[in-house]
Coordinates of C-alpha atoms and ligand atoms in Angstrom, one line a residue:
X1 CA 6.7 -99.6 21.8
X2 CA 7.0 -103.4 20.2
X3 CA 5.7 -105.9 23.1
X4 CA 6.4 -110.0 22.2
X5 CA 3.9 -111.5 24.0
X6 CA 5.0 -115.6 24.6
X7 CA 2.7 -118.1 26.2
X8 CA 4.5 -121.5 27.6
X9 CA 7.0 -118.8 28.0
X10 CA 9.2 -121.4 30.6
X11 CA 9.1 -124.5 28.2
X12 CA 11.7 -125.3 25.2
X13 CA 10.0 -123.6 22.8
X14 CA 9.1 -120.5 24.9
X15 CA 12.1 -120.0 26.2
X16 CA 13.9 -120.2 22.7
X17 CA 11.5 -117.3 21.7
X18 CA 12.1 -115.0 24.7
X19 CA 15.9 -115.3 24.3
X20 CA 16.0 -114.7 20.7
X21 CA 13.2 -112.1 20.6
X22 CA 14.4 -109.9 24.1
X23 CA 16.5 -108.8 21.7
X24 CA 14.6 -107.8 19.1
X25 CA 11.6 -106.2 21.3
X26 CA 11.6 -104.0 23.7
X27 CA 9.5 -106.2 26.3
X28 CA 8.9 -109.2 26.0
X29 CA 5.5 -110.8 28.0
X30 CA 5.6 -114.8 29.1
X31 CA 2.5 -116.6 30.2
X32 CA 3.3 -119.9 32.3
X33 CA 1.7 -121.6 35.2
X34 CA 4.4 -124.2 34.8
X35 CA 1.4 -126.7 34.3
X36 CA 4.2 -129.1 32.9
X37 CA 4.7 -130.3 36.0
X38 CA 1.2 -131.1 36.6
X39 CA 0.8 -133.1 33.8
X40 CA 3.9 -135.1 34.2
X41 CA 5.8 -134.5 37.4
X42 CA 8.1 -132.2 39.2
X43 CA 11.1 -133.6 36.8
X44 CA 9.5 -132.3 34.0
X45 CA 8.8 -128.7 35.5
X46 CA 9.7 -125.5 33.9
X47 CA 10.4 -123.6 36.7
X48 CA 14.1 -123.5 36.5
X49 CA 13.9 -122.2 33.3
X50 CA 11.9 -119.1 34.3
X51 CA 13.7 -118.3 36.9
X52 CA 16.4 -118.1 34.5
X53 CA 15.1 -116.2 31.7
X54 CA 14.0 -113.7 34.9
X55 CA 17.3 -113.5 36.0
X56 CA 18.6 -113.1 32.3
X57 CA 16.7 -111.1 30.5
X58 CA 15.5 -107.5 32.2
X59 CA 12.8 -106.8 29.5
X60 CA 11.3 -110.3 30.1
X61 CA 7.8 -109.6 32.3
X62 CA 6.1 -113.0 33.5
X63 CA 2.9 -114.0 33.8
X64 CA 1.9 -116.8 36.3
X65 CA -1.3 -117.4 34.9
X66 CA -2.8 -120.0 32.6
X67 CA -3.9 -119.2 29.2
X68 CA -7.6 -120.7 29.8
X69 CA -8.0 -117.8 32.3
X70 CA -10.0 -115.4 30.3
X71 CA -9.9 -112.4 32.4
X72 CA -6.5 -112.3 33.9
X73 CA -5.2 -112.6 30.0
X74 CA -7.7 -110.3 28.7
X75 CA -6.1 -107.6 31.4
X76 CA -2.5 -108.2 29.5
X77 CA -4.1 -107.7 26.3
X78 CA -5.8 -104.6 28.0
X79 CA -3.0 -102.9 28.9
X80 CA -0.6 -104.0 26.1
X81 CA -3.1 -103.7 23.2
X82 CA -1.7 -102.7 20.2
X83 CA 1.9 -102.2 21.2
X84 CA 1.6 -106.4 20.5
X85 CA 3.2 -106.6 17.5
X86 CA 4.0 -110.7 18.0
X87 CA 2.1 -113.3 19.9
X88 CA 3.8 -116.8 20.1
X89 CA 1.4 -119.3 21.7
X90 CA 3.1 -122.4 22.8
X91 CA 1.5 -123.5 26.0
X92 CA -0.5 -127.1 25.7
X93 CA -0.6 -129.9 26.8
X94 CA 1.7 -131.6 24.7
X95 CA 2.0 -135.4 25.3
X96 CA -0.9 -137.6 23.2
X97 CA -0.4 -140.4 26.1
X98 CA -1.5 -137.8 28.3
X99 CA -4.4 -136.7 27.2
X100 CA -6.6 -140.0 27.3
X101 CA -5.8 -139.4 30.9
X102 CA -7.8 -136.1 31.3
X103 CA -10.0 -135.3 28.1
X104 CA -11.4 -132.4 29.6
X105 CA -8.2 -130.8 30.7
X106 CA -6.1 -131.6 27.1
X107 CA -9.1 -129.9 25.2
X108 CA -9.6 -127.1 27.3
X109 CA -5.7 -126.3 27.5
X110 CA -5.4 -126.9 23.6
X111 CA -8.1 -125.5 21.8
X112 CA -10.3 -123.2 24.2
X113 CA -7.1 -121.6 25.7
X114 CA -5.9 -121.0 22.1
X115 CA -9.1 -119.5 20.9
X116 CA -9.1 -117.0 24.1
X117 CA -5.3 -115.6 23.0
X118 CA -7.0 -115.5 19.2
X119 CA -10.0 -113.8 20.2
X120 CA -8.0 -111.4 22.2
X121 CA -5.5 -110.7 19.7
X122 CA -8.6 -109.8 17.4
X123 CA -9.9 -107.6 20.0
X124 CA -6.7 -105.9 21.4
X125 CA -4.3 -105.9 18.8
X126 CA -5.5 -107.2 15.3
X127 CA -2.7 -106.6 13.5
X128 CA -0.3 -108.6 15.3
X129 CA 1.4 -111.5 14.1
X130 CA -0.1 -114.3 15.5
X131 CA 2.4 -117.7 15.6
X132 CA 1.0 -121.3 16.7
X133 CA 2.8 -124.7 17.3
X134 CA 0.9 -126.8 15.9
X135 CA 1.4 -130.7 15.5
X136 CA 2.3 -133.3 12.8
X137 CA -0.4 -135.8 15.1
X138 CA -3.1 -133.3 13.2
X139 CA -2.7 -135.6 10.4
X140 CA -3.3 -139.0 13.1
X141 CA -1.9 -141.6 11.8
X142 CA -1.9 -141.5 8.1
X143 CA 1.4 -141.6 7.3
X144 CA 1.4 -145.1 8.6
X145 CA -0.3 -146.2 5.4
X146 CA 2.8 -145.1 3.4
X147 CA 4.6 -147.9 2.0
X148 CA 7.5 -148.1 4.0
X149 CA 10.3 -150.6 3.9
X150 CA 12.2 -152.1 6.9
X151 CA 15.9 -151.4 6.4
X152 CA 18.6 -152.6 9.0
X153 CA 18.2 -149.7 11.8
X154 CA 15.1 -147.7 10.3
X155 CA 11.8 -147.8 8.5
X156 CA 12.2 -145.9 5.3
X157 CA 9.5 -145.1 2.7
X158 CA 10.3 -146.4 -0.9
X159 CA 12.8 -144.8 -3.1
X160 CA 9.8 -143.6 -6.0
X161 CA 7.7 -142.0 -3.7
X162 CA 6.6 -138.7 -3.7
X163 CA 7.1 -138.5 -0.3
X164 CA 11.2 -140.0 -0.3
X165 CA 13.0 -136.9 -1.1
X166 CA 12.3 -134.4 1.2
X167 CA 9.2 -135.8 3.5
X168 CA 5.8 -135.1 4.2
X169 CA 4.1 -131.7 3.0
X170 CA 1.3 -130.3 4.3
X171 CA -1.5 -131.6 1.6
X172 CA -1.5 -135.2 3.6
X173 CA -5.2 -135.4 4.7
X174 CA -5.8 -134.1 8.7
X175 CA -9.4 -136.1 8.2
X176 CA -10.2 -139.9 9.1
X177 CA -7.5 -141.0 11.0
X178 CA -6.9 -141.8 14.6
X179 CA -5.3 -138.8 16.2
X180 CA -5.1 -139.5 19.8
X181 CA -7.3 -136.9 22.0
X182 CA -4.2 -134.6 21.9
X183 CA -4.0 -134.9 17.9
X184 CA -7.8 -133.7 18.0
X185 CA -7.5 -130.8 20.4
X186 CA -4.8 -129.6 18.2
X187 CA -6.6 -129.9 15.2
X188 CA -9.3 -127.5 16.6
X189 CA -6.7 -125.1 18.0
X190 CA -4.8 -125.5 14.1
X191 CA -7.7 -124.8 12.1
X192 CA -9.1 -121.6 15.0
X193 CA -5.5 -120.3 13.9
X194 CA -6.3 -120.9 10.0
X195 CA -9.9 -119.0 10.8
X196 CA -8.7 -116.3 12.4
X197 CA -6.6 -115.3 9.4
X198 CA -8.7 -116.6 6.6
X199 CA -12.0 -115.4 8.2
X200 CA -10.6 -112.3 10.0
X201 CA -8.0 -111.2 7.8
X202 CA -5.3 -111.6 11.0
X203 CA -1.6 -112.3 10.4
X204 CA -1.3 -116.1 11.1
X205 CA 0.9 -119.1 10.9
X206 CA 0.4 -122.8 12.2
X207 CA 3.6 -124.3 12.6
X208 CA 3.2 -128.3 12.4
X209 CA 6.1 -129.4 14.2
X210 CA 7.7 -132.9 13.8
X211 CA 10.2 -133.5 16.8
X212 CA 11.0 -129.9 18.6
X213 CA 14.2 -130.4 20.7
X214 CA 17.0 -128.6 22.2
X215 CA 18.7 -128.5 25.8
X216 CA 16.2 -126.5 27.4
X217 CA 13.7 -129.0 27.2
X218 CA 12.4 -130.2 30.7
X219 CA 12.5 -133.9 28.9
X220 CA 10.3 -137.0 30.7
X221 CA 9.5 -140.1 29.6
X222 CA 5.6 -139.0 28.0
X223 CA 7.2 -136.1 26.5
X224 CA 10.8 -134.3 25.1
X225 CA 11.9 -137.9 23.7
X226 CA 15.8 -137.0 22.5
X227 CA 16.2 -134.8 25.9
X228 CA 14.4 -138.1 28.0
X229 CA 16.8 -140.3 25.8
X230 CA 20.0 -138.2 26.8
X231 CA 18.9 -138.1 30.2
X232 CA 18.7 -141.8 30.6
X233 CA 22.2 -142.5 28.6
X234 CA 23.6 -140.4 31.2
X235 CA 21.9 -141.3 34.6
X236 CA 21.5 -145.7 33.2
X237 CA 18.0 -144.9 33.6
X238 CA 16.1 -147.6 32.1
X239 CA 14.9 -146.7 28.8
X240 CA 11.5 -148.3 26.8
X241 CA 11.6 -148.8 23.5
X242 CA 7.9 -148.9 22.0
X243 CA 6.8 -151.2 19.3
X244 CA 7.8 -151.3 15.5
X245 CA 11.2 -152.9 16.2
X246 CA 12.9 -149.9 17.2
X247 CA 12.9 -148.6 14.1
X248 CA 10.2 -145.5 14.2
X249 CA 11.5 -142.8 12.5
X250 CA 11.5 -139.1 13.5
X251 CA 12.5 -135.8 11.8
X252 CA 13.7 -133.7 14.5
X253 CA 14.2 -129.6 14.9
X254 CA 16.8 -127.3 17.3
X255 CA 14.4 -124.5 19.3
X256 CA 16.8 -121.8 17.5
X257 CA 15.7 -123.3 13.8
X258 CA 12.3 -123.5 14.5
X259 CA 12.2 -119.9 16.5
X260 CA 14.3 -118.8 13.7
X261 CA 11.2 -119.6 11.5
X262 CA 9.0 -117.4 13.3
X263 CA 11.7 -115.1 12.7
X264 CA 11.1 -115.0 9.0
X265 CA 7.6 -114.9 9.1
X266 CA 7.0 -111.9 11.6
X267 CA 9.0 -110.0 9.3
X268 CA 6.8 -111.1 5.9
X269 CA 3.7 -112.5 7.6
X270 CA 0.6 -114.3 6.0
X271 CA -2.9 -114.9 6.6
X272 CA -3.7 -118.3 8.2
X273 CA -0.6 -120.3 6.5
X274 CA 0.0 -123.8 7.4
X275 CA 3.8 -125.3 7.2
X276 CA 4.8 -128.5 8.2
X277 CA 8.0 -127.5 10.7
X278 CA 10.6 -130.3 11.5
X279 CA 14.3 -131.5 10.6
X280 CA 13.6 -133.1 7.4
X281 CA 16.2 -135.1 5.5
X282 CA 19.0 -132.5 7.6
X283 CA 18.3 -134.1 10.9
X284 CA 16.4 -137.3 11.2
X285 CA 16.9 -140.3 13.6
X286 CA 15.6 -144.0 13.9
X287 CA 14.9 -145.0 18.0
X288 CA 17.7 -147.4 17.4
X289 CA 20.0 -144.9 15.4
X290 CA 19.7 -142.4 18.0
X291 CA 20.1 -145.1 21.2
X292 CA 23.6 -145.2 18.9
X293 CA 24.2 -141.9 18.7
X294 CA 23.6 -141.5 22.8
X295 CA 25.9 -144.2 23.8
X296 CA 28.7 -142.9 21.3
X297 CA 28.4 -139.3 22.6
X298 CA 28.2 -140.9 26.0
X299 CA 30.5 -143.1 26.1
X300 CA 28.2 -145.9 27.8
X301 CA 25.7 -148.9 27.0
X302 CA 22.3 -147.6 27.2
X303 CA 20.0 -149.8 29.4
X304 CA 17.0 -149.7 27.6
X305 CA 14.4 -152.7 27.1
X306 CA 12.2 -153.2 23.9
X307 CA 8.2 -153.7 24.1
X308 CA 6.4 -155.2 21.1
X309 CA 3.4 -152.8 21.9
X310 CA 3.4 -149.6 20.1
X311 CA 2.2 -146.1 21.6
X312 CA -1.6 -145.7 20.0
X313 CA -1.4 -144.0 17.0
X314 CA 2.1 -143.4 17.0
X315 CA 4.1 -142.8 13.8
X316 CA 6.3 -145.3 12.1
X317 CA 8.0 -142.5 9.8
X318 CA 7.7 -139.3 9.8
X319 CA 10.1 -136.5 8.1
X320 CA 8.7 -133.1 7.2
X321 CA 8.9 -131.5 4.0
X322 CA 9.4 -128.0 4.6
X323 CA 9.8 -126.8 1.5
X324 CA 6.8 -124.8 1.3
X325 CA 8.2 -122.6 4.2
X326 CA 11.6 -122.6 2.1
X327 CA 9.8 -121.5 -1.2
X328 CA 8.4 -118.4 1.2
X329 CA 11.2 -117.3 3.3
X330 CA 14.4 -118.6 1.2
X331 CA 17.2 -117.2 3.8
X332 CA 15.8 -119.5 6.0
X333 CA 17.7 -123.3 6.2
X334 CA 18.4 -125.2 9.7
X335 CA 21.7 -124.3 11.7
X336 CA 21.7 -127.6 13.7
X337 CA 21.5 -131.6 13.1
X338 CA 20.7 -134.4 15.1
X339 CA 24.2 -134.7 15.9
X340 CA 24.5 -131.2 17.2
X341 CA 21.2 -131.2 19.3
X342 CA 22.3 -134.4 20.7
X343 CA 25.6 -133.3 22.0
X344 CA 24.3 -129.8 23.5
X345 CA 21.5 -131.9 25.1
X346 CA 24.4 -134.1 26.5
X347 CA 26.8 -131.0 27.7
X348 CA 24.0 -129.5 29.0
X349 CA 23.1 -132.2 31.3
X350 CA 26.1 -131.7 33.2
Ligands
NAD1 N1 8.2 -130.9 21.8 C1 7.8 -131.5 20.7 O1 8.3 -132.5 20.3 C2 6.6 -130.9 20.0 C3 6.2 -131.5 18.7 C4 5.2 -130.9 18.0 C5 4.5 -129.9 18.5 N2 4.8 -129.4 19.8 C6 4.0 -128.2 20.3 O2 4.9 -127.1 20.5 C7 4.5 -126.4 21.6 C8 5.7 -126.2 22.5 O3 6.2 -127.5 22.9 P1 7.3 -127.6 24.0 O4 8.1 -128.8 23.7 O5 8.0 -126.3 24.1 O6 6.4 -127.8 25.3 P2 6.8 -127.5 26.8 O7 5.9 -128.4 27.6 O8 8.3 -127.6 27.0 O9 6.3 -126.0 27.1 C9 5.0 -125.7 27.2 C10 4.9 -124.7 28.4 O10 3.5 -124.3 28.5 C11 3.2 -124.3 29.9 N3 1.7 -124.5 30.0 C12 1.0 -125.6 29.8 N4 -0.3 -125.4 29.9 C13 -0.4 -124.1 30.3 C14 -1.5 -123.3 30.7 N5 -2.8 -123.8 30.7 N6 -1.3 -122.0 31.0 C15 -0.1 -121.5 31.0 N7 1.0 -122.2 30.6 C16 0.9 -123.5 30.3 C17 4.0 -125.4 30.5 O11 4.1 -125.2 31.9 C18 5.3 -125.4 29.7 O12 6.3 -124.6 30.4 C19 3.3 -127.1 22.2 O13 2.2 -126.5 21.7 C20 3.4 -128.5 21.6 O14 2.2 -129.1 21.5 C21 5.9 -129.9 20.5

């Protein structure tokens, strides 16, 4: 039997993987506590979502448990063990504004509850394929030092760069920069992932995502930013705008491509691999390029405000090269571009 076993099984990027691997496995296991709406509110809870993949999926089994629970997910791993063939971990705490709030609780969701499904995996069934979402903050805030230059409605890194073609690849350095708490527990849950296959031997992949996106995504104001953006077009919500005129710059990925990905590499895995995962040149936006793109696909005037004080740390371009990930799985491209996500975000908000 071929078990999928998906933790943050209820959020976007869970629930992109149950739907596109029910088909593929014949059970697929979710683990969420819908601990999203502890962190940010009961707008941001996943429970809707479970309750649909529940009601669509009849191989989907969940799990109400969280992931730093070690003996209530040892006893799936128990009674699973080797008919695992995939494990997609997604569960965190994902917002770096967040975490400042409660060190203790972004460090133990991040990094010891990723290190329980590795150790687990190792345990139960080593020769799974083991898939992490990792994040572009593990390199903090280095690739503020690019040379960028301001252009009407973005920042843009200059033309003879390495970097201007297709983005950032995964040789920046993760080391001395300022990460925000959330960068650093994802570094130590990145490089646990990295261990387990280099040290172990285990079938690995860290997947550093840029923007992840899509209309499942419970989006709120610390975290989902196009799905919060959409939200507000549609509702007048007041929108802030923070710091570096509007015109921060963020690669951003459909669920599908991203899931589609993991896809690729289940079928022709490797041991600890590291890829920078995100939209690239294909699907890129500007804060004030995509307040544009909301109130076209809208059809009304965005009420958003503009703050001259940045989020700490936070990125004033950022496009991922994915090329690596290319050179390895060449069938692979993206299906979907930021005008695409956009509009499925907006029908799906009515
Ligand atoms: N969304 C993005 O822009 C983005 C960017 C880069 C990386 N990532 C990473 O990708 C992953 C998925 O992101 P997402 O946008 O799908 O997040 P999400 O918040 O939509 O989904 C995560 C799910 O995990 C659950 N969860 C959280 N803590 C848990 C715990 N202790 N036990 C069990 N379940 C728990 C939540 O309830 C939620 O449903 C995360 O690891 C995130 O750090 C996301």
């Amino acid at each position: 039997m071929n078990v999928a076993l998906i933790t943050g099984s209820a959020g976007l990027i869970g629930s992109e993987s149950v739907q596109f691997f029910s088909e593929k496995f014949d059970i697929v296991l979710g683990i969420d506590n819908d601990m999203r709406k502890n962190f940010f509110g009961s707008e941001a809870s996943t429970e809707w979502n479970r309750k649909n993949l529940e009601s669509l999926y009849k191989n989907y089994k969940h799990f109400n448990i969280d992931i730093r629970n070690q003996e209530a997910v040892e006893k799936i791993f128990k009674e699973y063990n080797t008919d695992i063939k995939l494990i997609i971990h997604t569960a965190a705490q994902p917002s770096h504004d967040w975490a400042a709030k409660e060190p203790f609780t972004d460090f133990t969701v991040n990094a010891n509850g990723t290190l329980n499904l590795l150790e687990y995996t190792r345990l139960h069934a080593p020769k799974a394929v083991f898939i992490f979402t990792s994040t572009n903050k593990v390199y903090g805030d280095q690739p503020n030092v690019l040379p960028l230059e301001e252009k009407e409605t973005r920042w843009e890194v200059a033309e003879n760069h390495f970097y201007f073609k297709n983005g950032i690849d995964e040789k920046m350095s993760i080391d001395q920069t300022l990460h925000s708490l959330f960068g650093a527990s994802k570094v130590a849950a990145d490089i646990l992932v990295q261990e387990y296959g280099k040290y172990f031997n285990m079938n690995t992949g860290v997947f550093r995502g840029g923007c992840l996106t899509g209309p499942n995504h419970s989006g709120t104001m610390l975290h989902g930013f196009l799905a919060y953006l959409m939200k507000c077009a549609v509702t007048g919500t007041p929108y802030t705008v923070f710091g570096y005129k509007g015109k921060q710059v963020r690669d951003n990925i459909h669920s599908f491509d991203l899931v589609n990905m993991f896809w690729h590499f289940y079928n022709a895995p490797k041991k600890g691999e590291v890829y920078n995962a995100g939209g690239g040149r294909f699907s890129n936006c500007s804060m004030l390029e995509a307040i544009k793109m909301c109130e076209e696909i809208t059809g009304k005037k965005m009420n958003y405000k503009y703050a001259d004080q940045n989020r700490v740390g936070d990125h004033m371009w950022w496009i991922s090269d994915v090329t690596k990930f290319k050179t390895h799985f060449p069938e692979w491209t993206w299906k979907y571009n930021i005008q695409d996500i956009l509009s499925q975000i907006h029908k799906s908000l009515h």
